[in-house]
Amino acid sequence: MEKQKIKDKKLPVGFTFSFPCAQTKLDEAVLVTWTKKFKASGVEGMDVVKLLNKAIKKRGDYEADIMAVVNDTTGTMMTCGFDDQRCEVGIIIGTGTNACYMEELRHIDLVEGDEGRMCINTEWGAFGDDGSLEDIRTEFDREIDRGSLNPGKQLFEKMASGMYMGELVRLILVKMAKEGLLFEGRITPELLTRGKIETKHVSAIEKTKEGLKKCMEILTRLGVEPSDEDCLAVQHVCTIVSFRSANLISATLGAILCRLKENKGVARLRTTVGIDGSLYKMHPQYARRLHKTVRRLVPDSDVRFLLSESGSAKGAAMVTAVAYRLTEQARQIQQTLAEFRLSKAQLLEVKKRMRIEIERGLKKDTHQEATVKMLPTFVRSTPDGTENGDFLALDLGGTNFRVLLVKIRSGKRRTVEMHNKIYAIPIEVMQGTGEELFDHIVHCISDFLDYMGMKSARLPLGFTFSFPCHQTSLDAVWYPCNLDQGFKATDCEGEDVVELLREAIKRKEEFELDVVAIVNDTVGTMMTCAYEEPTCEIGLIAGTGSNACYMEEMKNIEIVEGKEGRMCVNMEWGAFGDNGCLDDIRTKYDQAVDENSLNEGKQRYEKMCSGMYLGEIVRQILIDLTKRGFLFRGQISETLKTRGIFETKFLSQIESDRLALLQVRAILQQLGLDSTCDDSIIVKEVCGTVSRRAAQICGAGMAAVVDKIRENRKLDHLDITVGVDGTLYKLHPHFSRIFHQTVKELAPKCDVNFLLSEDGSGKGAALITAVGCRQRELDAQQH
């Protein structure tokens, strides 16, 4: 770097490291074992990139960015591939020997993915270490192995590479001399010394013209006083040893070429083999013998042998250039996702702002303009176990509508028996008028009562209505603030929902019902869980929508008369942030989702953390990354332009730890997205980042609630249970874990248990109706 005057630059570095390494990525290589007489301690089992970086740091006078570690065979293949695109095999025949080739990804079980190809470093020097070459190993091979630094290892390399060739020749000459076949039986100390005959000597001896002359010189230096016949015999020994090497390498290369031919399913293979290495380059006969034998072994192939002019360095630089481009791309993707990765300080800020909005919703003078509405529900107690009777419950929330008959029995063995039927709500009804919506609901109730044979009974009814409403009593005037979750029935807004239902029942003229309670689904969830677990005083829905409720002190709810006891407050926290207080953490993707929604500017918190919108956020990010050429080959398909293709269930499937990339890709292909395995990795990361943020900001909201309850009760430490329902919480592989962890971190003085509501909010509506009926009877007795 000093010579090139580039010490001040931080350049991407490619590292050719010609030893067996285990790699999980391009810029990591754990040395499996040293070969070729290397033995530096403390390196085997270590990542050589880390060791190199450490050494660079230790010097401290320049910086480097190691992007790729390549084996010299890979470097050779890439170098030759630059000149000949057919090159798909790389071979080194030098001090050591090895090969690499392009294998179909579908055959590489150690790597996820099944399309395209990947370069495999065969490390064929270790061929035979399992005993498979015992029948052709000679006594001389065994002697070389015994005297090596790594006995029993790299047996093929010891038979075929340049490093051991001279030594093999020396051992054969010693034996022949001992048996009186050479040098008149003379054995000198030089001839008995290891390393006295090198591969370069073998190459010199085998030269056609001056070979015998060279042989005489070399043997004279060893002090054996050779005759001309000795020189001829020694030349013959050298030829046998080097020819065996060429034959062995031809055979193993032949196996690779057959593999390529099979993979491609062609009758005749046309390919190029990139070669480097001193033995192949310097030995006068080696290359010719190798080519001839390969063509004899694989007659149905046209093989071109290409000598790597610039060794493996150019190839390593090319791999580095590609790695650098991909790293730059990965950096830009990470930069995009960084906005979704919230720090603890940011989450504490979200918690703090939620607390401010809670206070504003509870206070009489700020309630009107508060975004978090803190609506009183007139549910003043959780079930006590004395509830009894048959109740009808309706559950309207997402895209389905449930009618339930709930039989509650009190006494020693409390039981709740439920019968229910689910009805779909057609899109035209969801977005039609209020009258059409309630007529459809009553039609479904009628069908259910027929089905249960109970049309004659006048049953008490609880109605779970999962939309923001103002309530003045348990059953009286509710005004929806604004419908969300895909509903549009605008003429309902500001109307009394109970009246709308009663009028629709009257219009039907088939049955009578006693509407006792109207309940938000969060409250229903809290009540269902409280029936099992008395410490449950919070309800959370994390599904299509997102909302929470909890038991607040009456004295804090300024818009309701009375100071004693507690009342459940429906927070309607989905609208948190509608006043702009979350704008600093909203991304351009959140804004795009909001602009394309039915209720622009409303329910902003919900749009960042509920199942209905997460898929849309993901879609917006994927469109952006595709436009920038990082995904789907830069092609934005019609599918990707379609709103709502990424349902929460797809996110849950894609993020499942058990899913291999192939299955992720299959899901994307089902959605009509022509995805590669690399695309699948990116999509999986995008999904994970978006859902992680959702769980975290939902956890920050919950942390604000539990700390508020703790402070209300003037406790140093609070134990409390949250009843939870919703598909996102139930089905997503990581949401609940991240959510719990966030609550724990942000509200350390609270021990919060989470109880999954097993039978949705319908049972809760029936329990509230039962509690309401019990309350009504008590009131009647008192009057």
PDB file of C-alpha atoms in Angstrom, residues 525-526 529 536-541 721-725 754-757:
ATOM      1  CA  THR A 525     -61.715 -10.224  26.497  1.00  0.00           C
ATOM      2  CA  MET A 526     -60.910  -8.808  29.940  1.00  0.00           C
ATOM      3  CA  CYS A 529     -60.129 -13.903  31.375  1.00  0.00           C
ATOM      4  CA  CYS A 536     -57.181  -9.838  35.345  1.00  0.00           C
ATOM      5  CA  GLU A 537     -58.027  -6.113  35.160  1.00  0.00           C
ATOM      6  CA  ILE A 538     -56.721  -5.242  31.681  1.00  0.00           C
ATOM      7  CA  GLY A 539     -57.930  -6.347  28.273  1.00  0.00           C
ATOM      8  CA  LEU A 540     -55.870  -6.188  25.083  1.00  0.00           C
ATOM      9  CA  ILE A 541     -56.745  -6.912  21.483  1.00  0.00           C
ATOM     10  CA  THR A 721     -52.939 -10.018  34.616  1.00  0.00           C
ATOM     11  CA  VAL A 722     -53.789  -8.904  31.093  1.00  0.00           C
ATOM     12  CA  GLY A 723     -56.408 -10.824  29.128  1.00  0.00           C
ATOM     13  CA  VAL A 724     -55.333 -10.949  25.489  1.00  0.00           C
ATOM     14  CA  ASP A 725     -57.033 -11.866  22.248  1.00  0.00           C
ATOM     15  CA  PHE A 754     -50.654 -12.516  30.095  1.00  0.00           C
ATOM     16  CA  LEU A 755     -53.645 -14.810  29.778  1.00  0.00           C
ATOM     17  CA  LEU A 756     -54.878 -15.826  26.361  1.00  0.00           C
ATOM     18  CA  SER A 757     -58.629 -15.467  25.968  1.00  0.00           C
TER      19      SER A 757
END
